[in-house]
mmCIF file of N, CA and C in Angstrom:
data_model
loop_
_atom_site.group_PDB
_atom_site.id
_atom_site.type_symbol
_atom_site.label_atom_id
_atom_site.label_comp_id
_atom_site.label_asym_id
_atom_site.label_seq_id
_atom_site.Cartn_x
_atom_site.Cartn_y
_atom_site.Cartn_z
ATOM 1 N N UNK A 1 -9.006 -11.064 5.670
ATOM 2 C CA UNK A 1 -8.383 -10.001 4.903
ATOM 3 C C UNK A 1 -9.034 -9.907 3.537
ATOM 4 N N UNK A 2 -9.119 -8.700 3.028
ATOM 5 C CA UNK A 2 -9.687 -8.471 1.701
ATOM 6 C C UNK A 2 -8.658 -8.877 0.660
ATOM 7 N N UNK A 3 -8.948 -9.942 -0.065
ATOM 8 C CA UNK A 3 -8.003 -10.479 -1.029
ATOM 9 C C UNK A 3 -8.480 -10.261 -2.462
ATOM 10 N N UNK A 4 -9.434 -9.343 -2.653
ATOM 11 C CA UNK A 4 -9.981 -9.111 -3.988
ATOM 12 C C UNK A 4 -9.224 -8.005 -4.699
ATOM 13 N N UNK A 5 -9.118 -8.137 -6.010
ATOM 14 C CA UNK A 5 -8.457 -7.109 -6.819
ATOM 15 C C UNK A 5 -9.316 -5.864 -6.964
ATOM 16 N N UNK A 6 -10.632 -6.059 -6.993
ATOM 17 C CA UNK A 6 -11.539 -4.951 -7.275
ATOM 18 C C UNK A 6 -11.417 -3.816 -6.263
ATOM 19 N N UNK A 7 -11.028 -4.124 -5.046
ATOM 20 C CA UNK A 7 -10.930 -3.079 -4.029
ATOM 21 C C UNK A 7 -9.534 -2.479 -3.932
ATOM 22 N N UNK A 8 -8.629 -2.870 -4.830
ATOM 23 C CA UNK A 8 -7.240 -2.395 -4.787
ATOM 24 C C UNK A 8 -6.916 -1.546 -6.009
ATOM 25 N N UNK A 9 -5.763 -0.902 -5.957
ATOM 26 C CA UNK A 9 -5.275 -0.105 -7.084
ATOM 27 C C UNK A 9 -3.790 -0.339 -7.246
ATOM 28 N N UNK A 10 -3.273 -0.098 -8.448
ATOM 29 C CA UNK A 10 -1.840 -0.186 -8.695
ATOM 30 C C UNK A 10 -1.167 0.968 -7.949
ATOM 31 N N UNK A 11 -0.167 0.653 -7.156
ATOM 32 C CA UNK A 11 0.540 1.671 -6.381
ATOM 33 C C UNK A 11 1.457 2.530 -7.246
ATOM 34 N N UNK A 12 1.642 2.151 -8.508
ATOM 35 C CA UNK A 12 2.527 2.881 -9.410
ATOM 36 C C UNK A 12 1.769 3.812 -10.347
ATOM 37 N N UNK A 13 0.630 3.334 -10.890
ATOM 38 C CA UNK A 13 -0.106 4.162 -11.862
ATOM 39 C C UNK A 13 -1.522 4.499 -11.403
ATOM 40 N N UNK A 14 -1.956 3.933 -10.287
ATOM 41 C CA UNK A 14 -3.269 4.174 -9.671
ATOM 42 C C UNK A 14 -4.431 3.548 -10.432
ATOM 43 N N UNK A 15 -4.144 2.682 -11.400
ATOM 44 C CA UNK A 15 -5.217 2.000 -12.120
ATOM 45 C C UNK A 15 -5.931 1.064 -11.142
ATOM 46 N N UNK A 16 -7.289 1.127 -11.116
ATOM 47 C CA UNK A 16 -8.008 0.232 -10.207
ATOM 48 C C UNK A 16 -7.956 -1.212 -10.685
ATOM 49 N N UNK A 17 -7.917 -2.129 -9.736
ATOM 50 C CA UNK A 17 -7.937 -3.543 -10.071
ATOM 51 C C UNK A 17 -9.322 -3.959 -10.522
ATOM 52 N N UNK A 18 -9.385 -5.057 -11.220
ATOM 53 C CA UNK A 18 -10.666 -5.583 -11.695
ATOM 54 C C UNK A 18 -10.431 -6.691 -12.695
ATOM 55 N N UNK A 19 -11.491 -7.119 -13.360
ATOM 56 C CA UNK A 19 -11.361 -8.232 -14.307
ATOM 57 C C UNK A 19 -10.356 -7.965 -15.424
ATOM 58 N N UNK A 20 -10.243 -6.724 -15.849
ATOM 59 C CA UNK A 20 -9.341 -6.364 -16.940
ATOM 60 C C UNK A 20 -7.934 -6.013 -16.455
ATOM 61 N N UNK A 21 -7.793 -5.741 -15.174
ATOM 62 C CA UNK A 21 -6.505 -5.314 -14.630
ATOM 63 C C UNK A 21 -6.042 -6.292 -13.559
ATOM 64 N N UNK A 22 -5.018 -7.060 -13.892
ATOM 65 C CA UNK A 22 -4.445 -7.982 -12.921
ATOM 66 C C UNK A 22 -3.480 -7.212 -12.028
ATOM 67 N N UNK A 23 -3.567 -7.483 -10.746
ATOM 68 C CA UNK A 23 -2.676 -6.847 -9.780
ATOM 69 C C UNK A 23 -1.920 -7.926 -9.004
ATOM 70 N N UNK A 24 -0.681 -7.630 -8.701
ATOM 71 C CA UNK A 24 0.123 -8.480 -7.835
ATOM 72 C C UNK A 24 0.752 -7.571 -6.801
ATOM 73 N N UNK A 25 1.110 -8.126 -5.673
ATOM 74 C CA UNK A 25 1.750 -7.263 -4.696
ATOM 75 C C UNK A 25 1.947 -7.935 -3.370
ATOM 76 N N UNK A 26 2.338 -7.115 -2.446
ATOM 77 C CA UNK A 26 2.561 -7.570 -1.095
ATOM 78 C C UNK A 26 2.795 -6.381 -0.202
ATOM 79 N N UNK A 27 2.580 -6.580 1.078
ATOM 80 C CA UNK A 27 2.758 -5.525 2.076
ATOM 81 C C UNK A 27 1.978 -4.261 1.737
ATOM 82 N N UNK A 28 0.817 -4.431 1.117
ATOM 83 C CA UNK A 28 -0.065 -3.315 0.824
ATOM 84 C C UNK A 28 0.156 -2.658 -0.514
ATOM 85 N N UNK A 29 1.343 -2.762 -1.065
ATOM 86 C CA UNK A 29 1.628 -2.173 -2.378
ATOM 87 C C UNK A 29 1.199 -3.160 -3.459
ATOM 88 N N UNK A 30 0.602 -2.650 -4.502
ATOM 89 C CA UNK A 30 0.128 -3.477 -5.601
ATOM 90 C C UNK A 30 0.739 -2.949 -6.896
ATOM 91 N N UNK A 31 0.878 -3.831 -7.887
ATOM 92 C CA UNK A 31 1.392 -3.417 -9.188
ATOM 93 C C UNK A 31 0.606 -4.145 -10.271
ATOM 94 N N UNK A 32 0.249 -3.412 -11.325
ATOM 95 C CA UNK A 32 -0.503 -4.001 -12.434
ATOM 96 C C UNK A 32 0.457 -4.588 -13.471
ATOM 97 N N UNK A 33 -0.089 -5.429 -14.337
ATOM 98 C CA UNK A 33 0.728 -6.071 -15.370
ATOM 99 C C UNK A 33 1.441 -5.052 -16.257
ATOM 100 N N UNK A 34 0.743 -3.973 -16.613
ATOM 101 C CA UNK A 34 1.354 -2.957 -17.481
ATOM 102 C C UNK A 34 2.569 -2.314 -16.815
ATOM 103 N N UNK A 35 2.490 -2.034 -15.534
ATOM 104 C CA UNK A 35 3.625 -1.422 -14.835
ATOM 105 C C UNK A 35 4.769 -2.412 -14.686
ATOM 106 N N UNK A 36 4.456 -3.690 -14.481
ATOM 107 C CA UNK A 36 5.512 -4.703 -14.422
ATOM 108 C C UNK A 36 6.255 -4.736 -15.747
ATOM 109 N N UNK A 37 5.491 -4.758 -16.838
ATOM 110 C CA UNK A 37 6.099 -4.782 -18.176
ATOM 111 C C UNK A 37 6.949 -3.534 -18.407
ATOM 112 N N UNK A 38 6.415 -2.375 -18.038
ATOM 113 C CA UNK A 38 7.139 -1.117 -18.208
ATOM 114 C C UNK A 38 8.433 -1.114 -17.394
ATOM 115 N N UNK A 39 8.352 -1.532 -16.157
ATOM 116 C CA UNK A 39 9.553 -1.571 -15.310
ATOM 117 C C UNK A 39 10.590 -2.542 -15.857
ATOM 118 N N UNK A 40 10.121 -3.681 -16.334
ATOM 119 C CA UNK A 40 11.040 -4.663 -16.907
ATOM 120 C C UNK A 40 11.733 -4.087 -18.151
ATOM 121 N N UNK A 41 10.960 -3.512 -19.046
ATOM 122 C CA UNK A 41 11.521 -2.952 -20.275
ATOM 123 C C UNK A 41 12.487 -1.812 -19.990
ATOM 124 N N UNK A 42 12.151 -0.996 -19.011
ATOM 125 C CA UNK A 42 12.972 0.181 -18.712
ATOM 126 C C UNK A 42 14.186 -0.116 -17.834
ATOM 127 N N UNK A 43 14.350 -1.342 -17.418
ATOM 128 C CA UNK A 43 15.500 -1.700 -16.596
ATOM 129 C C UNK A 43 16.388 -2.751 -17.259
ATOM 130 N N UNK A 44 16.296 -2.830 -18.564
ATOM 131 C CA UNK A 44 17.070 -3.836 -19.290
ATOM 132 C C UNK A 44 18.432 -3.343 -19.740
ATOM 133 N N UNK A 45 18.584 -2.050 -19.944
ATOM 134 C CA UNK A 45 19.869 -1.552 -20.431
ATOM 135 C C UNK A 45 20.370 -0.415 -19.543
ATOM 136 N N UNK A 46 21.681 -0.284 -19.420
ATOM 137 C CA UNK A 46 22.248 0.814 -18.618
ATOM 138 C C UNK A 46 21.841 2.188 -19.152
ATOM 139 N N UNK A 47 21.683 2.313 -20.471
ATOM 140 C CA UNK A 47 21.289 3.597 -21.051
ATOM 141 C C UNK A 47 19.885 3.999 -20.612
ATOM 142 N N UNK A 48 18.974 3.051 -20.647
ATOM 143 C CA UNK A 48 17.596 3.334 -20.236
ATOM 144 C C UNK A 48 17.543 3.652 -18.756
ATOM 145 N N UNK A 49 18.294 2.908 -17.967
ATOM 146 C CA UNK A 49 18.325 3.164 -16.530
ATOM 147 C C UNK A 49 18.858 4.561 -16.258
ATOM 148 N N UNK A 50 19.915 4.946 -16.952
ATOM 149 C CA UNK A 50 20.492 6.287 -16.782
ATOM 150 C C UNK A 50 19.495 7.368 -17.192
ATOM 151 N N UNK A 51 18.791 7.143 -18.300
ATOM 152 C CA UNK A 51 17.820 8.130 -18.785
ATOM 153 C C UNK A 51 16.677 8.324 -17.792
ATOM 154 N N UNK A 52 16.363 7.292 -17.035
ATOM 155 C CA UNK A 52 15.255 7.361 -16.079
ATOM 156 C C UNK A 52 15.740 7.583 -14.647
ATOM 157 N N UNK A 53 16.967 8.037 -14.475
ATOM 158 C CA UNK A 53 17.525 8.170 -13.134
ATOM 159 C C UNK A 53 17.130 9.467 -12.432
ATOM 160 N N UNK A 54 16.451 10.356 -13.121
ATOM 161 C CA UNK A 54 15.990 11.578 -12.469
ATOM 162 C C UNK A 54 14.563 11.362 -11.960
ATOM 163 N N UNK A 55 14.229 11.967 -10.850
ATOM 164 C CA UNK A 55 12.876 11.792 -10.310
ATOM 165 C C UNK A 55 11.823 12.299 -11.297
ATOM 166 N N UNK A 56 10.716 11.589 -11.447
ATOM 167 C CA UNK A 56 9.699 11.998 -12.420
ATOM 168 C C UNK A 56 9.083 13.356 -12.104
ATOM 169 N N UNK A 57 9.050 13.735 -10.814
ATOM 170 C CA UNK A 57 8.429 15.010 -10.464
ATOM 171 C C UNK A 57 9.240 16.207 -10.932
ATOM 172 N N UNK A 58 10.524 16.018 -11.252
ATOM 173 C CA UNK A 58 11.320 17.129 -11.768
ATOM 174 C C UNK A 58 10.764 17.652 -13.088
ATOM 175 N N UNK A 59 10.168 16.765 -13.885
ATOM 176 C CA UNK A 59 9.641 17.163 -15.194
ATOM 177 C C UNK A 59 8.144 17.458 -15.161
ATOM 178 N N UNK A 60 7.518 17.383 -13.994
ATOM 179 C CA UNK A 60 6.070 17.578 -13.900
ATOM 180 C C UNK A 60 5.728 19.037 -13.630
ATOM 181 N N UNK A 61 4.627 19.451 -14.218
ATOM 182 C CA UNK A 61 4.126 20.804 -13.964
ATOM 183 C C UNK A 61 3.450 20.841 -12.598
ATOM 184 N N UNK A 62 3.184 22.039 -12.110
ATOM 185 C CA UNK A 62 2.482 22.173 -10.834
ATOM 186 C C UNK A 62 1.107 21.499 -10.879
ATOM 187 N N UNK A 63 0.306 21.701 -11.952
ATOM 188 C CA UNK A 63 -0.988 20.994 -12.008
ATOM 189 C C UNK A 63 -0.828 19.470 -12.017
ATOM 190 N N UNK A 64 0.212 18.974 -12.685
ATOM 191 C CA UNK A 64 0.446 17.528 -12.686
ATOM 192 C C UNK A 64 0.791 17.033 -11.275
ATOM 193 N N UNK A 65 1.620 17.792 -10.567
ATOM 194 C CA UNK A 65 1.966 17.424 -9.187
ATOM 195 C C UNK A 65 0.724 17.419 -8.303
ATOM 196 N N UNK A 66 -0.103 18.451 -8.453
ATOM 197 C CA UNK A 66 -1.333 18.514 -7.664
ATOM 198 C C UNK A 66 -2.259 17.339 -7.977
ATOM 199 N N UNK A 67 -2.342 16.962 -9.246
ATOM 200 C CA UNK A 67 -3.213 15.854 -9.642
ATOM 201 C C UNK A 67 -2.751 14.525 -9.053
ATOM 202 N N UNK A 68 -1.478 14.397 -8.791
ATOM 203 C CA UNK A 68 -0.946 13.157 -8.230
ATOM 204 C C UNK A 68 -1.225 13.010 -6.738
ATOM 205 N N UNK A 69 -1.392 14.116 -6.039
ATOM 206 C CA UNK A 69 -1.540 14.049 -4.582
ATOM 207 C C UNK A 69 -2.699 13.157 -4.131
ATOM 208 N N UNK A 70 -3.898 13.268 -4.692
ATOM 209 C CA UNK A 70 -4.972 12.359 -4.252
ATOM 210 C C UNK A 70 -4.643 10.886 -4.516
ATOM 211 N N UNK A 71 -3.937 10.610 -5.608
ATOM 212 C CA UNK A 71 -3.567 9.224 -5.916
ATOM 213 C C UNK A 71 -2.559 8.689 -4.906
ATOM 214 N N UNK A 72 -1.622 9.536 -4.503
ATOM 215 C CA UNK A 72 -0.636 9.148 -3.495
ATOM 216 C C UNK A 72 -1.339 8.850 -2.172
ATOM 217 N N UNK A 73 -2.304 9.673 -1.821
ATOM 218 C CA UNK A 73 -3.026 9.446 -0.570
ATOM 219 C C UNK A 73 -3.897 8.197 -0.648
ATOM 220 N N UNK A 74 -4.474 7.905 -1.817
ATOM 221 C CA UNK A 74 -5.230 6.653 -1.972
ATOM 222 C C UNK A 74 -4.321 5.447 -1.784
ATOM 223 N N UNK A 75 -3.101 5.540 -2.317
ATOM 224 C CA UNK A 75 -2.130 4.455 -2.149
ATOM 225 C C UNK A 75 -1.753 4.305 -0.670
ATOM 226 N N UNK A 76 -1.566 5.421 0.012
ATOM 227 C CA UNK A 76 -1.249 5.382 1.445
ATOM 228 C C UNK A 76 -2.410 4.774 2.226
ATOM 229 N N UNK A 77 -3.639 5.129 1.862
ATOM 230 C CA UNK A 77 -4.814 4.553 2.521
ATOM 231 C C UNK A 77 -4.872 3.044 2.299
ATOM 232 N N UNK A 78 -4.528 2.614 1.090
ATOM 233 C CA UNK A 78 -4.507 1.179 0.787
ATOM 234 C C UNK A 78 -3.498 0.465 1.690
ATOM 235 N N UNK A 79 -2.328 1.063 1.854
ATOM 236 C CA UNK A 79 -1.312 0.467 2.724
ATOM 237 C C UNK A 79 -1.754 0.469 4.187
ATOM 238 N N UNK A 80 -2.399 1.537 4.622
ATOM 239 C CA UNK A 80 -2.869 1.595 6.009
ATOM 240 C C UNK A 80 -3.971 0.571 6.246
ATOM 241 N N UNK A 81 -4.850 0.383 5.269
ATOM 242 C CA UNK A 81 -5.895 -0.639 5.399
ATOM 243 C C UNK A 81 -5.268 -2.025 5.505
ATOM 244 N N UNK A 82 -4.207 -2.261 4.747
ATOM 245 C CA UNK A 82 -3.513 -3.539 4.819
ATOM 246 C C UNK A 82 -2.891 -3.725 6.202
ATOM 247 N N UNK A 83 -2.285 -2.680 6.742
ATOM 248 C CA UNK A 83 -1.708 -2.755 8.090
ATOM 249 C C UNK A 83 -2.804 -3.056 9.111
ATOM 250 N N UNK A 84 -3.962 -2.427 8.958
ATOM 251 C CA UNK A 84 -5.077 -2.682 9.879
ATOM 252 C C UNK A 84 -5.522 -4.143 9.786
ATOM 253 N N UNK A 85 -5.647 -4.652 8.565
ATOM 254 C CA UNK A 85 -6.033 -6.052 8.391
ATOM 255 C C UNK A 85 -4.997 -6.983 9.023
ATOM 256 N N UNK A 86 -3.725 -6.625 8.896
ATOM 257 C CA UNK A 86 -2.651 -7.437 9.456
ATOM 258 C C UNK A 86 -2.728 -7.455 10.980
ATOM 259 N N UNK A 87 -2.941 -6.291 11.580
ATOM 260 C CA UNK A 87 -3.081 -6.214 13.036
ATOM 261 C C UNK A 87 -4.318 -6.997 13.475
ATOM 262 N N UNK A 88 -5.419 -6.875 12.734
ATOM 263 C CA UNK A 88 -6.621 -7.641 13.076
ATOM 264 C C UNK A 88 -6.334 -9.144 13.033
ATOM 265 N N UNK A 89 -5.580 -9.581 12.028
ATOM 266 C CA UNK A 89 -5.205 -10.994 11.928
ATOM 267 C C UNK A 89 -4.349 -11.416 13.123
ATOM 268 N N UNK A 90 -3.381 -10.584 13.490
ATOM 269 C CA UNK A 90 -2.548 -10.883 14.660
ATOM 270 C C UNK A 90 -3.392 -10.995 15.926
ATOM 271 N N UNK A 91 -4.331 -10.084 16.085
ATOM 272 C CA UNK A 91 -5.189 -10.116 17.279
ATOM 273 C C UNK A 91 -6.093 -11.345 17.265
ATOM 274 N N UNK A 92 -6.574 -11.768 16.090
ATOM 275 C CA UNK A 92 -7.376 -12.997 16.006
ATOM 276 C C UNK A 92 -6.551 -14.206 16.432
ATOM 277 N N UNK A 93 -5.259 -14.129 16.215
ATOM 278 C CA UNK A 93 -4.350 -15.211 16.617
ATOM 279 C C UNK A 93 -3.866 -15.042 18.055
ATOM 280 N N UNK A 94 -4.501 -14.119 18.759
ATOM 281 C CA UNK A 94 -4.224 -13.897 20.191
ATOM 282 C C UNK A 94 -2.835 -13.322 20.468
ATOM 283 N N UNK A 95 -2.265 -12.604 19.488
ATOM 284 C CA UNK A 95 -1.004 -11.888 19.713
ATOM 285 C C UNK A 95 -1.347 -10.638 20.522
ATOM 286 N N UNK A 96 -0.611 -10.390 21.583
ATOM 287 C CA UNK A 96 -0.936 -9.285 22.490
ATOM 288 C C UNK A 96 -0.602 -7.931 21.868
ATOM 289 N N UNK A 97 -1.279 -6.920 22.402
ATOM 290 C CA UNK A 97 -0.976 -5.551 21.988
ATOM 291 C C UNK A 97 0.474 -5.221 22.323
ATOM 292 N N UNK A 98 0.981 -5.742 23.426
ATOM 293 C CA UNK A 98 2.375 -5.485 23.822
ATOM 294 C C UNK A 98 3.349 -6.052 22.788
ATOM 295 N N UNK A 99 3.075 -7.261 22.285
ATOM 296 C CA UNK A 99 3.955 -7.858 21.269
ATOM 297 C C UNK A 99 3.910 -7.063 19.959
ATOM 298 N N UNK A 100 2.722 -6.653 19.577
ATOM 299 C CA UNK A 100 2.587 -5.867 18.346
ATOM 300 C C UNK A 100 3.309 -4.530 18.504
ATOM 301 N N UNK A 101 3.106 -3.885 19.640
ATOM 302 C CA UNK A 101 3.790 -2.619 19.906
ATOM 303 C C UNK A 101 5.298 -2.764 19.886
ATOM 304 N N UNK A 102 5.787 -3.867 20.447
ATOM 305 C CA UNK A 102 7.238 -4.085 20.508
ATOM 306 C C UNK A 102 7.838 -4.144 19.105
ATOM 307 N N UNK A 103 7.214 -4.895 18.185
ATOM 308 C CA UNK A 103 7.786 -4.992 16.836
ATOM 309 C C UNK A 103 7.653 -3.682 16.068
ATOM 310 N N UNK A 104 6.703 -2.837 16.464
ATOM 311 C CA UNK A 104 6.551 -1.527 15.815
ATOM 312 C C UNK A 104 7.368 -0.444 16.508
ATOM 313 N N UNK A 105 7.978 -0.785 17.647
ATOM 314 C CA UNK A 105 8.804 0.182 18.355
ATOM 315 C C UNK A 105 8.008 1.230 19.105
ATOM 316 N N UNK A 106 6.778 0.863 19.495
ATOM 317 C CA UNK A 106 5.930 1.779 20.256
ATOM 318 C C UNK A 106 5.345 1.026 21.445
ATOM 319 N N UNK A 107 4.699 1.740 22.315
ATOM 320 C CA UNK A 107 4.100 1.105 23.488
ATOM 321 C C UNK A 107 2.842 0.327 23.110
ATOM 322 N N UNK A 108 2.452 -0.549 24.028
ATOM 323 C CA UNK A 108 1.202 -1.296 23.879
ATOM 324 C C UNK A 108 0.031 -0.322 23.725
ATOM 325 N N UNK A 109 0.046 0.713 24.543
ATOM 326 C CA UNK A 109 -1.024 1.713 24.515
ATOM 327 C C UNK A 109 -1.079 2.427 23.161
ATOM 328 N N UNK A 110 0.086 2.794 22.635
ATOM 329 C CA UNK A 110 0.130 3.507 21.353
ATOM 330 C C UNK A 110 -0.432 2.660 20.217
ATOM 331 N N UNK A 111 -0.024 1.388 20.173
ATOM 332 C CA UNK A 111 -0.509 0.529 19.090
ATOM 333 C C UNK A 111 -2.003 0.251 19.258
ATOM 334 N N UNK A 112 -2.456 0.119 20.487
ATOM 335 C CA UNK A 112 -3.877 -0.086 20.734
ATOM 336 C C UNK A 112 -4.678 1.132 20.267
ATOM 337 N N UNK A 113 -4.195 2.338 20.609
ATOM 338 C CA UNK A 113 -4.897 3.553 20.195
ATOM 339 C C UNK A 113 -4.942 3.690 18.679
ATOM 340 N N UNK A 114 -3.884 3.255 18.023
ATOM 341 C CA UNK A 114 -3.817 3.393 16.559
ATOM 342 C C UNK A 114 -4.691 2.379 15.833
ATOM 343 N N UNK A 115 -4.768 1.148 16.349
ATOM 344 C CA UNK A 115 -5.416 0.082 15.594
ATOM 345 C C UNK A 115 -6.684 -0.506 16.200
ATOM 346 N N UNK A 116 -6.863 -0.470 17.502
ATOM 347 C CA UNK A 116 -8.000 -1.160 18.117
ATOM 348 C C UNK A 116 -9.334 -0.554 17.699
ATOM 349 N N UNK A 117 -9.438 0.735 17.689
ATOM 350 C CA UNK A 117 -10.712 1.379 17.406
ATOM 351 C C UNK A 117 -11.110 1.242 15.947
ATOM 352 N N UNK A 118 -10.137 1.265 15.055
ATOM 353 C CA UNK A 118 -10.441 1.103 13.632
ATOM 354 C C UNK A 118 -10.998 -0.281 13.365
ATOM 355 N N UNK A 119 -10.397 -1.297 13.956
ATOM 356 C CA UNK A 119 -10.884 -2.655 13.773
ATOM 357 C C UNK A 119 -12.276 -2.812 14.353
ATOM 358 N N UNK A 120 -12.536 -2.176 15.500
ATOM 359 C CA UNK A 120 -13.843 -2.259 16.147
ATOM 360 C C UNK A 120 -14.904 -1.570 15.291
ATOM 361 N N UNK A 121 -14.575 -0.404 14.721
ATOM 362 C CA UNK A 121 -15.514 0.303 13.852
ATOM 363 C C UNK A 121 -15.816 -0.523 12.606
ATOM 364 N N UNK A 122 -14.771 -1.130 12.050
ATOM 365 C CA UNK A 122 -14.947 -1.944 10.855
ATOM 366 C C UNK A 122 -15.868 -3.126 11.154
ATOM 367 N N UNK A 123 -15.652 -3.778 12.310
ATOM 368 C CA UNK A 123 -16.477 -4.927 12.687
ATOM 369 C C UNK A 123 -17.911 -4.493 12.933
ATOM 370 N N UNK A 124 -18.094 -3.317 13.568
ATOM 371 C CA UNK A 124 -19.435 -2.837 13.876
ATOM 372 C C UNK A 124 -20.206 -2.474 12.618
ATOM 373 N N UNK A 125 -19.493 -1.975 11.602
ATOM 374 C CA UNK A 125 -20.183 -1.544 10.379
ATOM 375 C C UNK A 125 -20.388 -2.690 9.408
ATOM 376 N N UNK A 126 -19.718 -3.819 9.615
ATOM 377 C CA UNK A 126 -19.816 -4.939 8.676
ATOM 378 C C UNK A 126 -21.099 -5.714 8.858
#
C-alpha cells in the first residue's frame, strides 16, 4: 500500500501532503494539521458550533461551488485508490472474491469486475 504523504491530499482543504504538510487519516480520508487545529478550535464552544451549523455551500457562490467539484472528485479518487489497495491486500492474503463480495453486499462477480482489473492494470504498469 502507498503509505507516503506526498501522494495524498487533505480531504477537508485539498492541500497536498508533503514535507511541509503533515497528514493523518484512515479509511482513505486524510486531514492536515491545520484542519485538525481549525476543527478543534471551532468545536470548543456551543456558540461556535451553532455559528458553524449551516452547510458551507449555502454561503458559496456558483463559481466557488464549481471550483470545489474537482477537489471533491480528487478526494473520491483518493478513497477509491485506498479501497483498491485494500482489496489488493486482501487478495494477497488469499481472501476469496466471494468473501470480499459478501462483506460489500454484492456478488463475487460484481466485486471481481470492480476491483480485479484495476489491480491487474496497476501491476502491469508498475
